[in-house]
């Protein structure tokens, strides 16, 4: 028999987090029990090769409010997060967070309180600290800056996948058909009323970070290319630059001729032909890129707009 629909879902992707899933489930239950709302905890085992899967099966067998999805292999954090958001059955709010304790479950009551005040998306922001190391801090800051420059998505630095979303925002997100899913960007894209909630960084309960440099790079690259076609327009910029150079060189040659400066014969005509052909080619690539950009945008099939329901009180369970 289907369990009754809960009001709140908590979604957690986990990849090789054997030491963390039981303590996290315990802390979540304690916090959620105190909230006096019906809830479920949805774990997504992203193809773990350690004891995570067994630990999760045990937790689910002990309590029907704990559910587990097992991936057939490691598909990555974003895929696991999306699977959890699609599986979440809550009628009210869905909270996503990491499995490693860096997103403290004890913050959930505050997120839920803001949601009850009418906010659709409560996005947490990790306060900066000296602990993450210079390189990680600098690359992360740089990434968010480039993203806002290229994609007009203003994500504050420190905004990770610890957030509460109202059911209607999750439905909107789940209905975006594109396959490469940079969830932080998509959440921004769907709109709705949002609020930021700052918190101080916490250390991992156990284990190492699962984000290798390669995974970080892939995430950043997917984020940029999913939300911006501006790199495709680079050819136009280069074409203009080469035309400008050709023009300046032409002016120089003319000046040299007028003042009677000796230039190597043949140089001017050769260079100018190369530059004119070069810029013509770049220009042609630019035009092709424009069509490619258009096809890319169309192919993602994002809706033209998303509607938001009229405000309704969220105090009582429906
Ligand atoms: N994760 C996952 N699949 C992956 C990589 C990470 O499900 O391929 C999960 C991981 O178990 C954790 C969350 O994504 O719950 C964030 O990963 P992590 O804590 O290692 O990232 P960091 O906090 O170091 O940026
Ligand atoms: Mg972590």
mmCIF file of C-alpha atoms and ligand atoms in Angstrom:
data_model
loop_
_atom_site.group_PDB
_atom_site.id
_atom_site.type_symbol
_atom_site.label_atom_id
_atom_site.label_comp_id
_atom_site.label_asym_id
_atom_site.label_seq_id
_atom_site.Cartn_x
_atom_site.Cartn_y
_atom_site.Cartn_z
ATOM 1 C CA UNK A 1 0.000 0.000 0.000
ATOM 2 C CA UNK A 2 1.191 3.530 -0.798
ATOM 3 C CA UNK A 3 2.113 5.550 2.268
ATOM 4 C CA UNK A 4 0.119 8.811 2.622
ATOM 5 C CA UNK A 5 1.681 11.801 0.877
ATOM 6 C CA UNK A 6 4.060 13.610 3.243
ATOM 7 C CA UNK A 7 4.245 17.391 3.604
ATOM 8 C CA UNK A 8 8.031 17.547 3.504
ATOM 9 C CA UNK A 9 10.635 15.555 1.556
ATOM 10 C CA UNK A 10 14.364 15.645 2.206
ATOM 11 C CA UNK A 11 16.506 14.531 -0.720
ATOM 12 C CA UNK A 12 20.131 13.420 -0.253
ATOM 13 C CA UNK A 13 22.496 12.146 -2.964
ATOM 14 C CA UNK A 14 25.232 9.906 -1.581
ATOM 15 C CA UNK A 15 28.280 8.424 -3.217
ATOM 16 C CA UNK A 16 30.474 6.321 -0.944
ATOM 17 C CA UNK A 17 29.237 7.933 2.254
ATOM 18 C CA UNK A 18 28.990 4.733 4.328
ATOM 19 C CA UNK A 19 30.079 6.453 7.537
ATOM 20 C CA UNK A 20 27.634 9.324 7.139
ATOM 21 C CA UNK A 21 24.249 7.976 6.067
ATOM 22 C CA UNK A 22 23.206 6.551 9.448
ATOM 23 C CA UNK A 23 24.202 9.593 11.564
ATOM 24 C CA UNK A 24 22.591 11.903 9.007
ATOM 25 C CA UNK A 25 19.350 9.912 8.994
ATOM 26 C CA UNK A 26 19.325 10.002 12.793
ATOM 27 C CA UNK A 27 19.812 13.747 12.953
ATOM 28 C CA UNK A 28 17.240 14.330 10.226
ATOM 29 C CA UNK A 29 14.606 12.267 12.019
ATOM 30 C CA UNK A 30 15.235 14.057 15.290
ATOM 31 C CA UNK A 31 14.887 17.484 13.671
ATOM 32 C CA UNK A 32 11.895 16.557 11.522
ATOM 33 C CA UNK A 33 10.032 14.822 14.368
ATOM 34 C CA UNK A 34 10.270 18.053 16.344
ATOM 35 C CA UNK A 35 8.683 19.925 13.432
ATOM 36 C CA UNK A 36 5.450 17.944 13.725
ATOM 37 C CA UNK A 37 4.996 17.731 9.950
ATOM 38 C CA UNK A 38 4.694 14.493 8.020
ATOM 39 C CA UNK A 39 7.903 13.809 6.130
ATOM 40 C CA UNK A 40 9.977 11.382 4.095
ATOM 41 C CA UNK A 41 13.728 11.061 3.621
ATOM 42 C CA UNK A 42 14.753 10.142 0.069
ATOM 43 C CA UNK A 43 18.280 8.805 -0.313
ATOM 44 C CA UNK A 44 19.832 8.436 -3.743
ATOM 45 C CA UNK A 45 22.732 6.001 -3.761
ATOM 46 C CA UNK A 46 24.782 7.197 -6.719
ATOM 47 C CA UNK A 47 26.443 3.854 -7.504
ATOM 48 C CA UNK A 48 28.442 3.631 -4.272
ATOM 49 C CA UNK A 49 31.122 0.955 -4.154
ATOM 50 C CA UNK A 50 31.409 0.901 -0.349
ATOM 51 C CA UNK A 51 28.814 -0.140 2.249
ATOM 52 C CA UNK A 52 26.541 2.882 1.590
ATOM 53 C CA UNK A 53 23.918 0.846 -0.295
ATOM 54 C CA UNK A 54 23.554 -1.783 2.432
ATOM 55 C CA UNK A 55 23.480 0.840 5.168
ATOM 56 C CA UNK A 56 20.684 2.660 3.336
ATOM 57 C CA UNK A 57 18.673 -0.525 2.790
ATOM 58 C CA UNK A 58 18.880 -1.216 6.531
ATOM 59 C CA UNK A 59 17.715 2.318 7.363
ATOM 60 C CA UNK A 60 14.804 2.008 4.923
ATOM 61 C CA UNK A 61 13.786 -1.373 6.317
ATOM 62 C CA UNK A 62 13.667 0.109 9.833
ATOM 63 C CA UNK A 63 11.453 3.063 8.925
ATOM 64 C CA UNK A 64 8.949 3.398 6.060
ATOM 65 C CA UNK A 65 9.587 7.148 5.946
ATOM 66 C CA UNK A 66 13.105 6.448 4.690
ATOM 67 C CA UNK A 67 13.265 5.585 0.975
ATOM 68 C CA UNK A 68 16.258 4.619 -1.156
ATOM 69 C CA UNK A 69 16.948 4.770 -4.881
ATOM 70 C CA UNK A 70 19.994 2.867 -6.115
ATOM 71 C CA UNK A 71 21.721 3.952 -9.324
ATOM 72 C CA UNK A 72 23.193 1.203 -11.495
ATOM 73 C CA UNK A 73 26.512 3.076 -11.467
ATOM 74 C CA UNK A 74 27.928 6.464 -10.514
ATOM 75 C CA UNK A 75 26.004 8.958 -12.637
ATOM 76 C CA UNK A 76 27.138 12.008 -10.709
ATOM 77 C CA UNK A 77 25.830 14.396 -8.092
ATOM 78 C CA UNK A 78 23.540 16.349 -10.454
ATOM 79 C CA UNK A 79 21.872 13.182 -11.796
ATOM 80 C CA UNK A 80 21.382 11.881 -8.252
ATOM 81 C CA UNK A 81 19.903 15.177 -7.115
ATOM 82 C CA UNK A 82 17.476 15.202 -10.042
ATOM 83 C CA UNK A 83 16.447 11.600 -9.373
ATOM 84 C CA UNK A 84 15.695 12.533 -5.763
ATOM 85 C CA UNK A 85 13.714 15.625 -6.731
ATOM 86 C CA UNK A 86 11.657 13.554 -9.166
ATOM 87 C CA UNK A 87 11.054 10.808 -6.618
ATOM 88 C CA UNK A 88 10.129 13.221 -3.791
ATOM 89 C CA UNK A 89 6.430 12.916 -3.022
ATOM 90 C CA UNK A 90 5.930 15.845 -0.637
ATOM 91 C CA UNK A 91 2.909 18.056 -1.202
ATOM 92 C CA UNK A 92 4.521 21.043 0.508
ATOM 93 C CA UNK A 93 8.262 21.567 0.437
ATOM 94 C CA UNK A 94 11.295 19.617 -0.766
ATOM 95 C CA UNK A 95 14.710 20.119 0.827
ATOM 96 C CA UNK A 96 17.906 18.987 -0.886
ATOM 97 C CA UNK A 97 21.186 18.613 0.959
ATOM 98 C CA UNK A 98 24.519 16.779 0.984
ATOM 99 C CA UNK A 99 25.008 13.482 2.758
ATOM 100 C CA UNK A 100 28.218 14.405 4.533
ATOM 101 C CA UNK A 101 26.977 16.673 7.331
ATOM 102 C CA UNK A 102 28.295 19.857 5.714
ATOM 103 C CA UNK A 103 24.670 20.925 5.407
ATOM 104 C CA UNK A 104 23.420 20.686 8.997
ATOM 105 C CA UNK A 105 19.925 19.156 9.296
ATOM 106 C CA UNK A 106 19.418 21.373 12.328
ATOM 107 C CA UNK A 107 18.920 24.317 9.946
ATOM 108 C CA UNK A 108 15.788 22.760 8.451
ATOM 109 C CA UNK A 109 13.255 24.283 10.910
ATOM 110 C CA UNK A 110 14.478 27.755 9.920
ATOM 111 C CA UNK A 111 14.118 26.931 6.199
ATOM 112 C CA UNK A 112 10.614 25.583 6.756
ATOM 113 C CA UNK A 113 9.648 28.667 8.772
ATOM 114 C CA UNK A 114 10.634 30.904 5.867
ATOM 115 C CA UNK A 115 8.716 28.728 3.449
ATOM 116 C CA UNK A 116 5.632 29.040 5.653
ATOM 117 C CA UNK A 117 6.066 32.792 5.454
ATOM 118 C CA UNK A 118 5.466 32.513 1.732
ATOM 119 C CA UNK A 119 8.974 32.162 0.283
ATOM 120 C CA UNK A 120 9.111 29.578 -2.536
ATOM 121 C CA UNK A 121 12.851 28.906 -2.599
ATOM 122 C CA UNK A 122 15.107 29.278 0.411
ATOM 123 C CA UNK A 123 18.689 29.052 -0.852
ATOM 124 C CA UNK A 124 21.409 28.640 1.742
ATOM 125 C CA UNK A 125 24.719 30.436 1.322
ATOM 126 C CA UNK A 126 27.874 29.195 3.004
ATOM 127 C CA UNK A 127 29.740 32.050 4.609
ATOM 128 C CA UNK A 128 33.318 32.369 3.390
ATOM 129 C CA UNK A 129 35.967 30.917 5.680
ATOM 130 C CA UNK A 130 39.701 30.535 5.505
ATOM 131 C CA UNK A 131 39.345 26.777 5.771
ATOM 132 C CA UNK A 132 38.571 25.773 2.203
ATOM 133 C CA UNK A 133 42.068 26.684 1.002
ATOM 134 C CA UNK A 134 43.104 29.497 -1.293
ATOM 135 C CA UNK A 135 42.801 27.576 -4.580
ATOM 136 C CA UNK A 136 39.287 26.198 -3.973
ATOM 137 C CA UNK A 137 38.055 29.571 -2.723
ATOM 138 C CA UNK A 138 39.552 31.463 -5.656
ATOM 139 C CA UNK A 139 38.339 29.052 -8.363
ATOM 140 C CA UNK A 140 34.843 28.983 -6.900
ATOM 141 C CA UNK A 141 34.701 32.791 -6.729
ATOM 142 C CA UNK A 142 36.052 33.004 -10.267
ATOM 143 C CA UNK A 143 33.472 30.527 -11.554
ATOM 144 C CA UNK A 144 30.508 32.442 -10.140
ATOM 145 C CA UNK A 145 31.875 35.667 -11.568
ATOM 146 C CA UNK A 146 32.300 34.180 -15.055
ATOM 147 C CA UNK A 147 28.827 32.638 -14.808
ATOM 148 C CA UNK A 148 27.235 35.961 -14.002
ATOM 149 C CA UNK A 149 29.225 37.632 -16.784
ATOM 150 C CA UNK A 150 28.537 35.066 -19.505
ATOM 151 C CA UNK A 151 25.157 33.754 -18.481
ATOM 152 C CA UNK A 152 23.562 36.615 -16.551
ATOM 153 C CA UNK A 153 22.981 34.229 -13.668
ATOM 154 C CA UNK A 154 23.829 35.938 -10.431
ATOM 155 C CA UNK A 155 24.498 33.121 -8.023
ATOM 156 C CA UNK A 156 26.110 34.284 -4.822
ATOM 157 C CA UNK A 157 29.410 32.593 -4.072
ATOM 158 C CA UNK A 158 28.768 29.788 -1.566
ATOM 159 C CA UNK A 159 25.337 28.872 -2.947
ATOM 160 C CA UNK A 160 25.397 25.068 -3.078
ATOM 161 C CA UNK A 161 22.667 22.465 -3.373
ATOM 162 C CA UNK A 162 21.313 22.952 0.133
ATOM 163 C CA UNK A 163 17.942 24.578 -0.355
ATOM 164 C CA UNK A 164 14.242 24.296 0.266
ATOM 165 C CA UNK A 165 11.866 24.464 -2.673
ATOM 166 C CA UNK A 166 8.114 24.702 -2.731
ATOM 167 C CA UNK A 167 6.324 21.895 -4.557
ATOM 168 C CA UNK A 168 5.471 24.163 -7.510
ATOM 169 C CA UNK A 169 9.134 25.155 -7.986
ATOM 170 C CA UNK A 170 10.200 21.491 -7.943
ATOM 171 C CA UNK A 171 7.487 20.634 -10.479
ATOM 172 C CA UNK A 172 8.780 23.415 -12.714
ATOM 173 C CA UNK A 173 12.343 22.143 -12.343
ATOM 174 C CA UNK A 174 11.363 18.509 -13.012
ATOM 175 C CA UNK A 175 9.508 19.607 -16.132
ATOM 176 C CA UNK A 176 12.569 21.144 -17.761
ATOM 177 C CA UNK A 177 13.407 18.490 -20.364
ATOM 178 C CA UNK A 178 17.099 19.254 -20.883
ATOM 179 C CA UNK A 179 19.509 16.461 -20.077
ATOM 180 C CA UNK A 180 22.641 18.246 -18.871
ATOM 181 C CA UNK A 181 21.347 19.496 -15.555
ATOM 182 C CA UNK A 182 23.272 22.173 -13.717
ATOM 183 C CA UNK A 183 20.721 22.294 -10.912
ATOM 184 C CA UNK A 184 21.956 25.550 -9.322
ATOM 185 C CA UNK A 185 21.413 27.351 -12.602
ATOM 186 C CA UNK A 186 18.080 25.682 -13.336
ATOM 187 C CA UNK A 187 16.744 26.604 -9.906
ATOM 188 C CA UNK A 188 17.660 30.176 -10.673
ATOM 189 C CA UNK A 189 16.108 29.961 -14.114
ATOM 190 C CA UNK A 190 12.669 28.763 -12.941
ATOM 191 C CA UNK A 191 12.266 31.947 -10.901
ATOM 192 C CA UNK A 192 9.780 32.123 -7.985
ATOM 193 C CA UNK A 193 10.151 34.094 -4.818
ATOM 194 C CA UNK A 194 13.496 33.369 -3.217
ATOM 195 C CA UNK A 195 15.359 34.224 -0.089
ATOM 196 C CA UNK A 196 18.979 33.631 0.910
ATOM 197 C CA UNK A 197 19.951 32.166 4.224
ATOM 198 C CA UNK A 198 23.581 32.381 5.364
ATOM 199 C CA UNK A 199 25.318 29.815 7.505
ATOM 200 C CA UNK A 200 28.817 29.068 8.721
ATOM 201 C CA UNK A 201 30.735 26.224 7.048
ATOM 202 C CA UNK A 202 30.878 22.853 8.772
ATOM 203 C CA UNK A 203 33.384 20.028 8.271
ATOM 204 C CA UNK A 204 32.539 16.685 6.699
ATOM 205 C CA UNK A 205 31.435 14.041 9.221
ATOM 206 C CA UNK A 206 33.717 11.439 7.656
ATOM 207 C CA UNK A 207 35.370 10.567 4.367
ATOM 208 C CA UNK A 208 36.913 12.796 1.722
ATOM 209 C CA UNK A 209 35.353 15.211 -0.729
ATOM 210 C CA UNK A 210 33.807 13.406 -3.720
ATOM 211 C CA UNK A 211 34.457 16.351 -5.991
ATOM 212 C CA UNK A 212 37.745 15.686 -7.714
ATOM 213 C CA UNK A 213 39.256 18.487 -9.735
ATOM 214 C CA UNK A 214 37.889 16.808 -12.865
ATOM 215 C CA UNK A 215 34.337 16.639 -11.454
ATOM 216 C CA UNK A 216 34.546 20.290 -10.411
ATOM 217 C CA UNK A 217 35.740 21.272 -13.854
ATOM 218 C CA UNK A 218 32.957 19.286 -15.542
ATOM 219 C CA UNK A 219 30.368 20.915 -13.297
ATOM 220 C CA UNK A 220 31.680 24.396 -14.052
ATOM 221 C CA UNK A 221 31.880 23.682 -17.778
ATOM 222 C CA UNK A 222 28.345 22.247 -17.863
ATOM 223 C CA UNK A 223 27.096 25.226 -15.922
ATOM 224 C CA UNK A 224 28.586 27.700 -18.350
ATOM 225 C CA UNK A 225 27.603 25.928 -21.553
ATOM 226 C CA UNK A 226 24.069 25.170 -20.340
ATOM 227 C CA UNK A 227 23.336 28.775 -19.627
ATOM 228 C CA UNK A 228 25.322 30.751 -22.140
ATOM 229 C CA UNK A 229 25.782 30.769 -25.909
ATOM 230 C CA UNK A 230 28.137 33.717 -25.714
ATOM 231 C CA UNK A 231 31.313 31.634 -26.260
ATOM 232 C CA UNK A 232 29.835 30.750 -29.684
ATOM 233 C CA UNK A 233 29.880 34.429 -30.553
ATOM 234 C CA UNK A 234 33.632 34.627 -30.030
ATOM 235 C CA UNK A 235 34.267 34.305 -33.792
ATOM 236 C CA UNK A 236 32.503 37.602 -34.443
ATOM 237 C CA UNK A 237 34.692 39.342 -31.902
ATOM 238 C CA UNK A 238 37.823 37.812 -33.411
ATOM 239 C CA UNK A 239 36.693 38.738 -36.941
ATOM 240 C CA UNK A 240 36.255 42.349 -35.866
ATOM 241 C CA UNK A 241 39.662 42.297 -34.223
ATOM 242 C CA UNK A 242 41.376 41.001 -37.379
ATOM 243 C CA UNK A 243 39.549 43.549 -39.554
ATOM 244 C CA UNK A 244 40.767 46.283 -37.224
ATOM 245 C CA UNK A 245 44.340 44.972 -37.410
ATOM 246 C CA UNK A 246 44.132 44.811 -41.236
ATOM 247 C CA UNK A 247 42.895 48.387 -41.298
ATOM 248 C CA UNK A 248 45.672 49.620 -39.007
ATOM 249 C CA UNK A 249 48.241 47.799 -41.102
ATOM 250 C CA UNK A 250 46.778 49.365 -44.254
ATOM 251 C CA UNK A 251 47.095 52.818 -42.706
ATOM 252 C CA UNK A 252 50.710 52.058 -41.793
ATOM 253 C CA UNK A 253 51.522 50.908 -45.358
ATOM 254 C CA UNK A 254 49.945 54.049 -46.826
ATOM 255 C CA UNK A 255 51.903 56.229 -44.409
ATOM 256 C CA UNK A 256 55.151 54.374 -45.250
ATOM 257 C CA UNK A 257 54.479 54.925 -48.984
ATOM 258 C CA UNK A 258 53.791 58.631 -48.489
ATOM 259 C CA UNK A 259 56.918 59.325 -46.427
ATOM 260 C CA UNK A 260 58.963 57.126 -48.796
ATOM 261 C CA UNK A 261 59.856 54.425 -46.246
ATOM 262 C CA UNK A 262 61.413 51.311 -47.830
ATOM 263 C CA UNK A 263 59.220 48.218 -47.142
ATOM 264 C CA UNK A 264 60.029 44.690 -48.259
ATOM 265 C CA UNK A 265 58.212 44.373 -51.625
ATOM 266 C CA UNK A 266 55.223 42.006 -51.582
ATOM 267 C CA UNK A 267 54.793 42.053 -47.814
ATOM 268 C CA UNK A 268 51.905 44.491 -47.641
ATOM 269 C CA UNK A 269 49.764 42.837 -50.307
ATOM 270 C CA UNK A 270 50.370 39.341 -48.886
ATOM 271 C CA UNK A 271 49.559 40.331 -45.301
ATOM 272 C CA UNK A 272 46.455 42.243 -46.247
ATOM 273 C CA UNK A 273 45.108 39.348 -48.327
ATOM 274 C CA UNK A 274 45.737 36.949 -45.417
ATOM 275 C CA UNK A 275 43.966 39.226 -42.964
ATOM 276 C CA UNK A 276 40.983 39.885 -45.210
ATOM 277 C CA UNK A 277 40.560 36.151 -45.888
ATOM 278 C CA UNK A 278 41.051 35.368 -42.213
ATOM 279 C CA UNK A 279 38.404 37.773 -41.071
ATOM 280 C CA UNK A 280 36.008 36.604 -43.805
ATOM 281 C CA UNK A 281 36.400 33.050 -42.521
ATOM 282 C CA UNK A 282 35.913 34.077 -38.900
ATOM 283 C CA UNK A 283 32.847 36.012 -39.925
ATOM 284 C CA UNK A 284 31.407 32.982 -41.725
ATOM 285 C CA UNK A 285 32.069 30.818 -38.659
ATOM 286 C CA UNK A 286 30.342 33.496 -36.587
ATOM 287 C CA UNK A 287 27.229 33.298 -38.750
ATOM 288 C CA UNK A 288 27.170 29.499 -38.555
ATOM 289 C CA UNK A 289 27.618 29.777 -34.767
ATOM 290 C CA UNK A 290 24.596 32.047 -34.514
ATOM 291 C CA UNK A 291 22.446 29.324 -36.089
ATOM 292 C CA UNK A 292 24.080 26.719 -33.872
ATOM 293 C CA UNK A 293 23.330 28.845 -30.819
ATOM 294 C CA UNK A 294 19.713 29.148 -31.908
ATOM 295 C CA UNK A 295 19.439 25.394 -32.478
ATOM 296 C CA UNK A 296 21.039 24.782 -29.070
ATOM 297 C CA UNK A 297 18.581 27.030 -27.271
ATOM 298 C CA UNK A 298 15.610 25.464 -29.083
ATOM 299 C CA UNK A 299 16.858 21.949 -28.456
ATOM 300 C CA UNK A 300 16.793 22.466 -24.667
ATOM 301 C CA UNK A 301 13.020 22.967 -24.943
ATOM 302 C CA UNK A 302 12.747 25.104 -21.861
ATOM 303 C CA UNK A 303 9.253 26.523 -21.446
ATOM 304 C CA UNK A 304 8.676 30.056 -22.692
ATOM 305 C CA UNK A 305 7.357 31.040 -19.251
ATOM 306 C CA UNK A 306 6.424 29.501 -15.903
ATOM 307 C CA UNK A 307 3.352 30.463 -13.898
ATOM 308 C CA UNK A 308 3.346 30.988 -10.157
ATOM 309 C CA UNK A 309 0.283 30.113 -8.066
ATOM 310 C CA UNK A 310 -1.464 32.856 -6.090
ATOM 311 C CA UNK A 311 -0.258 33.090 -2.529
ATOM 312 C CA UNK A 312 -2.002 30.721 -0.155
ATOM 313 C CA UNK A 313 -1.375 30.172 3.545
ATOM 314 C CA UNK A 314 1.059 27.320 4.209
ATOM 315 C CA UNK A 315 0.417 26.939 7.935
ATOM 316 C CA UNK A 316 -2.039 24.105 7.991
ATOM 317 C CA UNK A 317 -1.614 20.826 6.205
ATOM 318 C CA UNK A 318 -4.084 20.542 3.345
HETATM 319 N N1 LIG B 1 27.962 13.042 -4.689
HETATM 320 C C1 LIG B 1 27.260 12.153 -5.483
HETATM 321 N N2 LIG B 1 27.840 11.732 -6.656
HETATM 322 C C2 LIG B 1 29.075 12.157 -7.070
HETATM 323 C C3 LIG B 1 29.752 13.114 -6.264
HETATM 324 C C4 LIG B 1 29.180 13.530 -5.082
HETATM 325 O O1 LIG B 1 26.158 11.760 -5.147
HETATM 326 O O2 LIG B 1 29.517 11.727 -8.130
HETATM 327 C C5 LIG B 1 27.346 13.516 -3.423
HETATM 328 C C6 LIG B 1 28.174 13.308 -2.178
HETATM 329 O O3 LIG B 1 27.981 12.021 -1.631
HETATM 330 C C7 LIG B 1 27.652 14.413 -1.280
HETATM 331 C C8 LIG B 1 27.330 15.522 -2.269
HETATM 332 O O4 LIG B 1 27.191 14.905 -3.545
HETATM 333 O O5 LIG B 1 26.457 14.039 -0.615
HETATM 334 C C9 LIG B 1 28.401 16.600 -2.320
HETATM 335 O O6 LIG B 1 29.671 16.031 -2.506
HETATM 336 P P1 LIG B 1 30.921 16.446 -1.599
HETATM 337 O O7 LIG B 1 30.487 16.632 -0.178
HETATM 338 O O8 LIG B 1 32.006 15.442 -1.805
HETATM 339 O O9 LIG B 1 31.319 17.824 -2.264
HETATM 340 P P2 LIG B 1 32.023 19.063 -1.505
HETATM 341 O O10 LIG B 1 31.175 19.354 -0.292
HETATM 342 O O11 LIG B 1 33.383 18.605 -1.137
HETATM 343 O O12 LIG B 1 32.013 20.159 -2.524
HETATM 344 MG MG1 LIG B 2 30.667 18.030 1.148
#
